Short mmCIF file of C-alpha atoms and ligand atoms in Angstrom, two decimals:
data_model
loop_
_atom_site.label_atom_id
_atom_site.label_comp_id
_atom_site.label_asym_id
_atom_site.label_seq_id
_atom_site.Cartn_x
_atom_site.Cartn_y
_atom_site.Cartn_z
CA UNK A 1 74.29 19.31 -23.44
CA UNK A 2 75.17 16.25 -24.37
CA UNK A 3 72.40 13.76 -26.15
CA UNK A 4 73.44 11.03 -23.75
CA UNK A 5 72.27 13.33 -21.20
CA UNK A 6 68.98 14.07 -22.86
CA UNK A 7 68.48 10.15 -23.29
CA UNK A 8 68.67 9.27 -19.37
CA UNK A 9 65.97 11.99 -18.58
CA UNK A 10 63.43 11.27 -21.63
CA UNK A 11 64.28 7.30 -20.85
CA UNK A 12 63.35 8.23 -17.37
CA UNK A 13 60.31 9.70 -18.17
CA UNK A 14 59.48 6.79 -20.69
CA UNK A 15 59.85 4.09 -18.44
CA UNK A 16 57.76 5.93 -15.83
CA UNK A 17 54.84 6.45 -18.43
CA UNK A 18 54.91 2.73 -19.18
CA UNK A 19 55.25 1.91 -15.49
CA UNK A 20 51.62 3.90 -14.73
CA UNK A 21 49.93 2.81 -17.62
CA UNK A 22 50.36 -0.95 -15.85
CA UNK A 23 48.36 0.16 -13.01
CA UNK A 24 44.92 -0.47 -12.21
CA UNK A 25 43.95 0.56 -8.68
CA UNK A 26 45.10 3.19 -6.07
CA UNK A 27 47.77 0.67 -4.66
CA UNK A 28 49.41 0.04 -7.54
CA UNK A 29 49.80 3.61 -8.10
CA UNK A 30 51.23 4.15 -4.75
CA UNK A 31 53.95 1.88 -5.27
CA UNK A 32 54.61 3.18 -8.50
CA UNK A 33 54.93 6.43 -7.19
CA UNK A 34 57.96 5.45 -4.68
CA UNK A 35 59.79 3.66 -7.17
CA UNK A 36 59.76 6.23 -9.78
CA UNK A 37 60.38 9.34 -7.81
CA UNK A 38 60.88 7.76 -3.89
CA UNK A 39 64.18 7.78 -2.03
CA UNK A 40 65.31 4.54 -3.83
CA UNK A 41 64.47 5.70 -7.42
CA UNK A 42 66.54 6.03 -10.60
CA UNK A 43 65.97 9.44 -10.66
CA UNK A 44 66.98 10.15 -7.00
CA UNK A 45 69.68 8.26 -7.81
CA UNK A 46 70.87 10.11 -11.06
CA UNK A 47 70.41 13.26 -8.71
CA UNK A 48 73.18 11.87 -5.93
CA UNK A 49 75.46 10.97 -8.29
CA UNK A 50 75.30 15.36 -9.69
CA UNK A 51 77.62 15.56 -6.32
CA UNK A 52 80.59 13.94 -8.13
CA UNK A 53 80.27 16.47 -11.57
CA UNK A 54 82.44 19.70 -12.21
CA UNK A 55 79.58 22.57 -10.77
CA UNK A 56 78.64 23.37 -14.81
CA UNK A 57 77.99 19.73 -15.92
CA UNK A 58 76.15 19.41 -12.16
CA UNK A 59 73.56 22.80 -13.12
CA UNK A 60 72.60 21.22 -16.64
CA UNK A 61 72.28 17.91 -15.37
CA UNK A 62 70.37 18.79 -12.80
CA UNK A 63 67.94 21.06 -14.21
CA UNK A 64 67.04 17.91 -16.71
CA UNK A 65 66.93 15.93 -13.94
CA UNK A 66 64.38 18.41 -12.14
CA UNK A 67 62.40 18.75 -15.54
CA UNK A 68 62.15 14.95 -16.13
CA UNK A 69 60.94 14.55 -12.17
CA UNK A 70 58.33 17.54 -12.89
CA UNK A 71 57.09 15.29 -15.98
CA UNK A 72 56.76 11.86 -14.25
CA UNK A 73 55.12 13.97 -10.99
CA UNK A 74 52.42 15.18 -13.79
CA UNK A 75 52.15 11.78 -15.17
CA UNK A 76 51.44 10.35 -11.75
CA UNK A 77 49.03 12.82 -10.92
CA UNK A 78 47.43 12.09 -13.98
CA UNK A 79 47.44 8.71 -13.80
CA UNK A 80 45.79 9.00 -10.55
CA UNK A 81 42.90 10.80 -11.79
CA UNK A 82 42.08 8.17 -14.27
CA UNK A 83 42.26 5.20 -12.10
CA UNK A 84 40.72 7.02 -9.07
CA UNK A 85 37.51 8.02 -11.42
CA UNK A 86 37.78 3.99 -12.74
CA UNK A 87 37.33 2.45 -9.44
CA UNK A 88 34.82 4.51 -8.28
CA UNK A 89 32.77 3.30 -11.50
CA UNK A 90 33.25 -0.15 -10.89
CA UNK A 91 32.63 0.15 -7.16
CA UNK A 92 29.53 1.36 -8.05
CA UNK A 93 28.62 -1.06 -10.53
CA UNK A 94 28.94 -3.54 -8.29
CA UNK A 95 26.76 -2.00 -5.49
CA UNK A 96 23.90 -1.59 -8.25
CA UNK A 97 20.48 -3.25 -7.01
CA UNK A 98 18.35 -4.72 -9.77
CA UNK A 99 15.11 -3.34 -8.43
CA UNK A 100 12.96 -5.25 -11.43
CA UNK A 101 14.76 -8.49 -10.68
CA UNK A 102 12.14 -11.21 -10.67
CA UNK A 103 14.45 -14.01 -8.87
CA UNK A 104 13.42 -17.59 -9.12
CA UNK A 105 11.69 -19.02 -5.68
CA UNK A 106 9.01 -17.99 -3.45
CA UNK A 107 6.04 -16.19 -5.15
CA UNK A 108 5.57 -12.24 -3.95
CA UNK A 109 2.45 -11.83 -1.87
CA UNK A 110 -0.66 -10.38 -2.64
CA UNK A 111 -3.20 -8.88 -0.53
CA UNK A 112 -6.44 -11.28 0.48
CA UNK A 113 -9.63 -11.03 -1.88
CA UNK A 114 -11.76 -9.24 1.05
CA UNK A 115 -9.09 -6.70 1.08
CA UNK A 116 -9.17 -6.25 -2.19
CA UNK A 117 -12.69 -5.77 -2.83
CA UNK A 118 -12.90 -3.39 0.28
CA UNK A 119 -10.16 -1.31 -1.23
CA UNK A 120 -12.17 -1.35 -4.94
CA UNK A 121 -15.31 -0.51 -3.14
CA UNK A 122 -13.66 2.15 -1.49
CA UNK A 123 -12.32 3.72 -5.01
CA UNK A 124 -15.80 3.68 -6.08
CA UNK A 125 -17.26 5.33 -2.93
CA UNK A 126 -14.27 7.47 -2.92
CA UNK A 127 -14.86 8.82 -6.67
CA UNK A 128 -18.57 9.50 -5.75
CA UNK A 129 -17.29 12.19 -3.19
CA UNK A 130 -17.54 9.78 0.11
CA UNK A 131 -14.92 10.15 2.26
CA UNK A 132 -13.81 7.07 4.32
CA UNK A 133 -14.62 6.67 8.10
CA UNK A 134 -13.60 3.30 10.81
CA UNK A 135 -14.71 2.38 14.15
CA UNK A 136 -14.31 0.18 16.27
CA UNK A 137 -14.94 -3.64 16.23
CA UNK A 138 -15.71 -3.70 20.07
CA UNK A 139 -18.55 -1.77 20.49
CA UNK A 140 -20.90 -0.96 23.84
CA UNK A 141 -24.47 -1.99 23.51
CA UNK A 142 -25.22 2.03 23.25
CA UNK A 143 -23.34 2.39 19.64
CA UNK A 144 -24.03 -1.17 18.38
CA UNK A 145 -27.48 -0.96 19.38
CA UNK A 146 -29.93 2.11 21.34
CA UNK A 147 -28.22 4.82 19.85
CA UNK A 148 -29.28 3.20 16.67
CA UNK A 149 -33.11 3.14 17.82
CA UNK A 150 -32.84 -0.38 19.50
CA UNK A 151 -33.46 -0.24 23.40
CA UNK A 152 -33.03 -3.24 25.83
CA UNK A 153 -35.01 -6.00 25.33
CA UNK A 154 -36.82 -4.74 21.94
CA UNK A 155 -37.43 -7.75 19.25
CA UNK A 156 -35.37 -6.60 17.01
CA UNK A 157 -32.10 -7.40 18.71
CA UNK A 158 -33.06 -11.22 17.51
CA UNK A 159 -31.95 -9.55 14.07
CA UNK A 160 -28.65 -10.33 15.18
CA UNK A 161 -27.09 -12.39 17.39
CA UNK A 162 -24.47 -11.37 19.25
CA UNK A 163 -21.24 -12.34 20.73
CA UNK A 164 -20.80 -10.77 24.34
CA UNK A 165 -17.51 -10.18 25.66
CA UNK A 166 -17.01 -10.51 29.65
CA UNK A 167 -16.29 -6.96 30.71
CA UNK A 168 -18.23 -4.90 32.83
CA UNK A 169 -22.07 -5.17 33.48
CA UNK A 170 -23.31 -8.26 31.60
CA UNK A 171 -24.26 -7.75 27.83
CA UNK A 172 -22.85 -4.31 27.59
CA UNK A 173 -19.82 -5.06 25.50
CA UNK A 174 -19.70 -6.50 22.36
CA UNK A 175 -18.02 -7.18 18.94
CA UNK A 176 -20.23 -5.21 16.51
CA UNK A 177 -22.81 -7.49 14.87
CA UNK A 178 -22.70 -4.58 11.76
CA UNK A 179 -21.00 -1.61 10.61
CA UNK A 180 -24.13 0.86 11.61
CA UNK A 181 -22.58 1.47 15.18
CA UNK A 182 -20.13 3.93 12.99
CA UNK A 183 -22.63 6.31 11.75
CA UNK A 184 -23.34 7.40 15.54
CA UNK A 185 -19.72 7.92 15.43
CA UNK A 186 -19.04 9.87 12.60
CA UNK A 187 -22.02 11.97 13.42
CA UNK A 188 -20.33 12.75 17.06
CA UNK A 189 -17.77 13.94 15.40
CA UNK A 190 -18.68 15.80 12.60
CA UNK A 191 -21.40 17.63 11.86
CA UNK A 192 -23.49 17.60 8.66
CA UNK A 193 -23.02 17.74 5.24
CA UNK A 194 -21.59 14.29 6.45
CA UNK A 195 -21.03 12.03 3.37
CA UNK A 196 -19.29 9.02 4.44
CA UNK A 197 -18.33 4.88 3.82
CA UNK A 198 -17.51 2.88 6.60
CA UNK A 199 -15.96 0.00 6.50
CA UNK A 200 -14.57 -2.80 8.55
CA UNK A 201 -15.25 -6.57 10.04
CA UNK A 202 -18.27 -7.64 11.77
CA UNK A 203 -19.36 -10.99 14.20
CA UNK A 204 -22.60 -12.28 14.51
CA UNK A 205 -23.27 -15.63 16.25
CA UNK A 206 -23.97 -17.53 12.98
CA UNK A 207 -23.47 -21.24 11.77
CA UNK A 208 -21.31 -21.00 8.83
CA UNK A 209 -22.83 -21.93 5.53
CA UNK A 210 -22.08 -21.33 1.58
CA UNK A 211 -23.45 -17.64 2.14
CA UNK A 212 -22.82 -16.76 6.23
CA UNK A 213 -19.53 -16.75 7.85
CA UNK A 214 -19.58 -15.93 11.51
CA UNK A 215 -16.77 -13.14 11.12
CA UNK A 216 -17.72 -11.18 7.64
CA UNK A 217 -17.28 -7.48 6.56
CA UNK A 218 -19.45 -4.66 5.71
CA UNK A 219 -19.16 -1.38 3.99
CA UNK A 220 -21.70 1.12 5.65
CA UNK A 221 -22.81 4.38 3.44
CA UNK A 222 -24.27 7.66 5.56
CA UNK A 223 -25.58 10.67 4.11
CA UNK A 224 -26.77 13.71 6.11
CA UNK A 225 -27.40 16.87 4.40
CA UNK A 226 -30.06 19.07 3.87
CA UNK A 227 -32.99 18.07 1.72
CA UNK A 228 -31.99 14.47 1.16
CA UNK A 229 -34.24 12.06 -0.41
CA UNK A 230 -35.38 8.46 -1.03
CA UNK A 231 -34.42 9.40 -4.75
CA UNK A 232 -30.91 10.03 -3.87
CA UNK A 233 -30.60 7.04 -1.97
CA UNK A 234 -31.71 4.56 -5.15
CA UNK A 235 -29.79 7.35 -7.66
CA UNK A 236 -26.17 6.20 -5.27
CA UNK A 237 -26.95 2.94 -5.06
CA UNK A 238 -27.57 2.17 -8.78
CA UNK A 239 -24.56 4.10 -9.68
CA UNK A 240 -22.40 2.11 -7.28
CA UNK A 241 -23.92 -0.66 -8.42
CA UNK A 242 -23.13 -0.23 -12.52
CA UNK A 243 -19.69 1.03 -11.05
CA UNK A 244 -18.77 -1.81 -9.43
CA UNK A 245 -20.76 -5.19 -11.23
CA UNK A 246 -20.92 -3.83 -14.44
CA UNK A 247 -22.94 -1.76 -16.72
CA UNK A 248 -25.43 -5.00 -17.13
CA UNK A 249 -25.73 -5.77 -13.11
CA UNK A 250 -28.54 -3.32 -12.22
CA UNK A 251 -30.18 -2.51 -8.04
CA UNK A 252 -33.58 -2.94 -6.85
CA UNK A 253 -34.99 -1.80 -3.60
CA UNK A 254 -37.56 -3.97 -1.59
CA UNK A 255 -40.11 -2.64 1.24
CA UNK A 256 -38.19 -3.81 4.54
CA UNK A 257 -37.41 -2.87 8.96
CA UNK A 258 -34.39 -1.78 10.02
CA UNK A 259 -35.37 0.35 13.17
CA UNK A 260 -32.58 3.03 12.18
CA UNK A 261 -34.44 3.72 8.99
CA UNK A 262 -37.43 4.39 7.86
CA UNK A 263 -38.65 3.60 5.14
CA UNK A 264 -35.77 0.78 4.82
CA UNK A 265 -34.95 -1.22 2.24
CA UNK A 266 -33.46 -4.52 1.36
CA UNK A 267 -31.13 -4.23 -1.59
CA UNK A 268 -30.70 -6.58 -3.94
CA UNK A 269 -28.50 -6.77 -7.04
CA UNK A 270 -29.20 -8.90 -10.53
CA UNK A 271 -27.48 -12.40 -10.19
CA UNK A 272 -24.02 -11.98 -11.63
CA UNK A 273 -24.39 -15.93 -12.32
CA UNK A 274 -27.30 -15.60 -15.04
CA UNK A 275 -27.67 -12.08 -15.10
CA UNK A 276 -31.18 -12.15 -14.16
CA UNK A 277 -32.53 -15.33 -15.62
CA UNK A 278 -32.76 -17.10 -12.73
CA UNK A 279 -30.28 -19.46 -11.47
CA UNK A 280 -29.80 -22.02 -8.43
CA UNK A 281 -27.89 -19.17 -6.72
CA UNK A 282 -30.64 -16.84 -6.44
CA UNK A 283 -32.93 -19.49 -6.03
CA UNK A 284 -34.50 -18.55 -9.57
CA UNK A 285 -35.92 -15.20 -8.92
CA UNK A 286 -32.82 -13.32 -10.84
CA UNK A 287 -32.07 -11.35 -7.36
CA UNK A 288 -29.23 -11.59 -4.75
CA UNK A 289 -29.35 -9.36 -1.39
CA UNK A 290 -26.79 -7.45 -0.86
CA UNK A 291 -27.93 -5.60 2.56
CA UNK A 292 -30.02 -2.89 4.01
CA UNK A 293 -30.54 0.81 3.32
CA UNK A 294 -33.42 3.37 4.20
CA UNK A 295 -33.87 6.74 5.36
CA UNK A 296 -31.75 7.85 9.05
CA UNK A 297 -34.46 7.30 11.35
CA UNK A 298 -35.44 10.93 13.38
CA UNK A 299 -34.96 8.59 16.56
CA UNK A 300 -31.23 8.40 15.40
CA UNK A 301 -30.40 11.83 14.52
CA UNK A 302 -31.99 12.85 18.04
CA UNK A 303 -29.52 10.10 19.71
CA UNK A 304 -26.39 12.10 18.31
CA UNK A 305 -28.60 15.98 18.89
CA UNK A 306 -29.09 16.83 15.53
CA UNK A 307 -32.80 18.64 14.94
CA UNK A 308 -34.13 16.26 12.17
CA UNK A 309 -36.39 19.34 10.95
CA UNK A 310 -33.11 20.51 9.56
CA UNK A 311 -31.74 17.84 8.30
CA UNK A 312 -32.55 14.02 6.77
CA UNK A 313 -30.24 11.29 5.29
CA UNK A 314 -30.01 7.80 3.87
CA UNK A 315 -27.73 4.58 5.28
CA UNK A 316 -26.97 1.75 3.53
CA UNK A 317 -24.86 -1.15 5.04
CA UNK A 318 -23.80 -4.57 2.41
CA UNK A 319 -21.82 -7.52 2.27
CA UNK A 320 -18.11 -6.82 1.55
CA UNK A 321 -17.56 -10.35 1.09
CA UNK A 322 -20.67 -10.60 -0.50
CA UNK A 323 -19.52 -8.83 -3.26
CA UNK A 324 -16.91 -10.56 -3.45
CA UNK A 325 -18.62 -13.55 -3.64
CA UNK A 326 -21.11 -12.12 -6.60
CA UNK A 327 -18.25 -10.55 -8.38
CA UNK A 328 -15.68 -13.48 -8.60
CA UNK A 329 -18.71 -16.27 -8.27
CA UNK A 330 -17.75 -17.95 -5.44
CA UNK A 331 -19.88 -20.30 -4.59
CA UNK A 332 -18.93 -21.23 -0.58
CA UNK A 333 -18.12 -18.40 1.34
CA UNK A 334 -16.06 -20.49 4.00
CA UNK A 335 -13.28 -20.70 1.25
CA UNK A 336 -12.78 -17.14 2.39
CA UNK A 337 -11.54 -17.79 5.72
CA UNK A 338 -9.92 -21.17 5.28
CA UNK A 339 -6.54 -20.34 4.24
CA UNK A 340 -6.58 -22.57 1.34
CA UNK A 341 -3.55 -21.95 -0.31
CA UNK A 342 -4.55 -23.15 -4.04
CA UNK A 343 -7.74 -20.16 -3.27
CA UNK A 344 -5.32 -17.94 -1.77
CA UNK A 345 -2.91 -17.64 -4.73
CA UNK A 346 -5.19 -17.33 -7.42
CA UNK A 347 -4.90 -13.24 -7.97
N1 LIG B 401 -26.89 -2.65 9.59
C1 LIG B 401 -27.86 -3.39 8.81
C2 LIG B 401 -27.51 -4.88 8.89
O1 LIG B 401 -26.38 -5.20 9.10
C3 LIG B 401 -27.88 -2.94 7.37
C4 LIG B 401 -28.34 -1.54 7.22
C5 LIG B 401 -27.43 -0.49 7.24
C6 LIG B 401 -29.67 -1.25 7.03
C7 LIG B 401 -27.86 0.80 7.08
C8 LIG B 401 -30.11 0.04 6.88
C9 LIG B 401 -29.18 1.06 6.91
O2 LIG B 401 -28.35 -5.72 8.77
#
């Protein structure tokens, strides 16, 4: 063996190494490949030109030959690993999402202040054991009203004033002037221990005003078990209301008719403008009214078959954009339905 021998092969395998270390992607490597051991390559031509040598000289130089093409195989193989693993890594860098990218522009949206307060009131209800009940917001006369103890024609239907819709027998359909309609409901469908909130949007024929909006929302609270009392009606509400206002914000119940309960209540909550002192918003007497409550009228079991020997309950139905209103001091409801974007934005 000659050393000029050995210097063609290792000089071959040299130049190859330096060759692959140039390149960066698959492609390159591919072309590398055919010109360092393709049909045109030094080395294939090194092994044509074995045909002219005397058969010893052609074995030795051929078995370097075959070793160096081994070595630069290897190398490419190797080569390919590295650049293969490489582009993957920058492919995926540059598919990477920045998901806590604030970007300049547009501000993100937020849900509405009704829908938040109905989803905190919720939480609160929710963490008291209620579970959460809908219905819906076109009623018959029979839910919104004589299942609940009103028949045709009684005076109490001037409690609210209703918006009729024209389908079927006059004055039979109707979008639900409260939430209340939803207790006959969820006592059709489940019977007692029922302890559920209900709430949703309600339309009475109002003139809109810094405390009425036509198209408002209620929460509605039922209660049917056995041996329920006033005292557990006043104990939920006061809790709620300490949850919800604040430990300082306190509930009061005042003598009033619903004719689904009885006794009923009107329940009112210490101003959360001067925390009882007595402001222009409460008209000075340290009170707002939230909404109604009382004990389920017998009449109103009976309507949905339950035997009120067994069992008695307690309702409550308030403001959910009252609340609102109290909590965040609003003082003109209509803002809530005016799309006012400098209200709308403020979180
Ligand atoms: N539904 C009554 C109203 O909207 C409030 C109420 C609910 C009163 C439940 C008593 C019991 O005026």
């Amino acid at each position: 063996m000659t050393s000029a021998d050995t210097d063609v092969a290792t000089r071959l395998v040299d130049e190859a190494r330096t060759r692959l270390e140039r390149c960066a992607t698959l492609d390159e490597l591919r072309s590398a490949e055919a010109e360092l051991v393709g049909k045109r390559s030094a080395l294939a031509t090194a092994h044509r030109a074995l045909g002219g040598l005397p058969p010893d000289e052609r074995r030795r130089q051929g078995q370097l030959l075959h070793q160096a093409r081994s070595t630069v195989e290897a190398l490419v193989a190797e080569r390919r690993q590295t650049v293969a693993r490489a582009e993957r890594q920058r492919w995926l860098e540059a598919d990477r999402l920045d998901l806590t990218e604030v970007l300049p522009g547009p501000r993100r949206g937020h849900l509405h202040l009704v829908q938040r307060t109905r989803d905190e009131l919720e939480d609160v209800f929710v963490g008291m054991g209620f579970v959460v009940a809908e219905g819906p917001e076109v009623e018959t006369d029979w839910y919104n009203f004589e299942a609940l103890n009103i028949p045709p024609a009684h005076p109490a239907r001037g409690m609210w004033d209703t918006f009729y819709l024209q389908i079927g027998e006059p004055e039979t359909v109707l979008l639900r002037t409260h939430t209340s309609p939803v207790q006959i409901r969820v006592l059709q469908e489940k019977r007692p221990p029922v302890y559920a909130v209900m709430p949703g949007r309600c339309y009475r024929r109002d003139t809109p005003d810094a405390r009425h909006i036509p198209v408002f929302h209620q929460i509605e609270g039922l209660v049917v078990d056995h041996g329920i009392t006033f005292a557990h009606l006043a104990g939920t509400i006061e809790t709620f209301t300490t949850a919800y206002f604040g430990p300082d914000i306190h509930s009061r119940l005042r003598p009033a008719y619903f004719p689904f309960t009885e006794p009923s209540a009107e329940l009112e909550i210490t101003c959360t403008i001067c925390h009882g002192a007595g402001c222009r918003t409460c008209s000075q007497t340290g009170w707002i009214e939230l909404g109604g409550c009382g004990m389920v009228d017998p009449a109103v079991l009976g309507a949905v078959g339950l035997d009120d020997e067994e069992w008695t309950g307690f309702a409550f139905g308030f403001g959910i954009d009252r609340c609102a209103q109290m909590r965040h001091e609003i003082p003109d409801m209509r803002i809530l339905l005016d799309n006012d974007v400098r209200f709308l934005r403020q979180v």
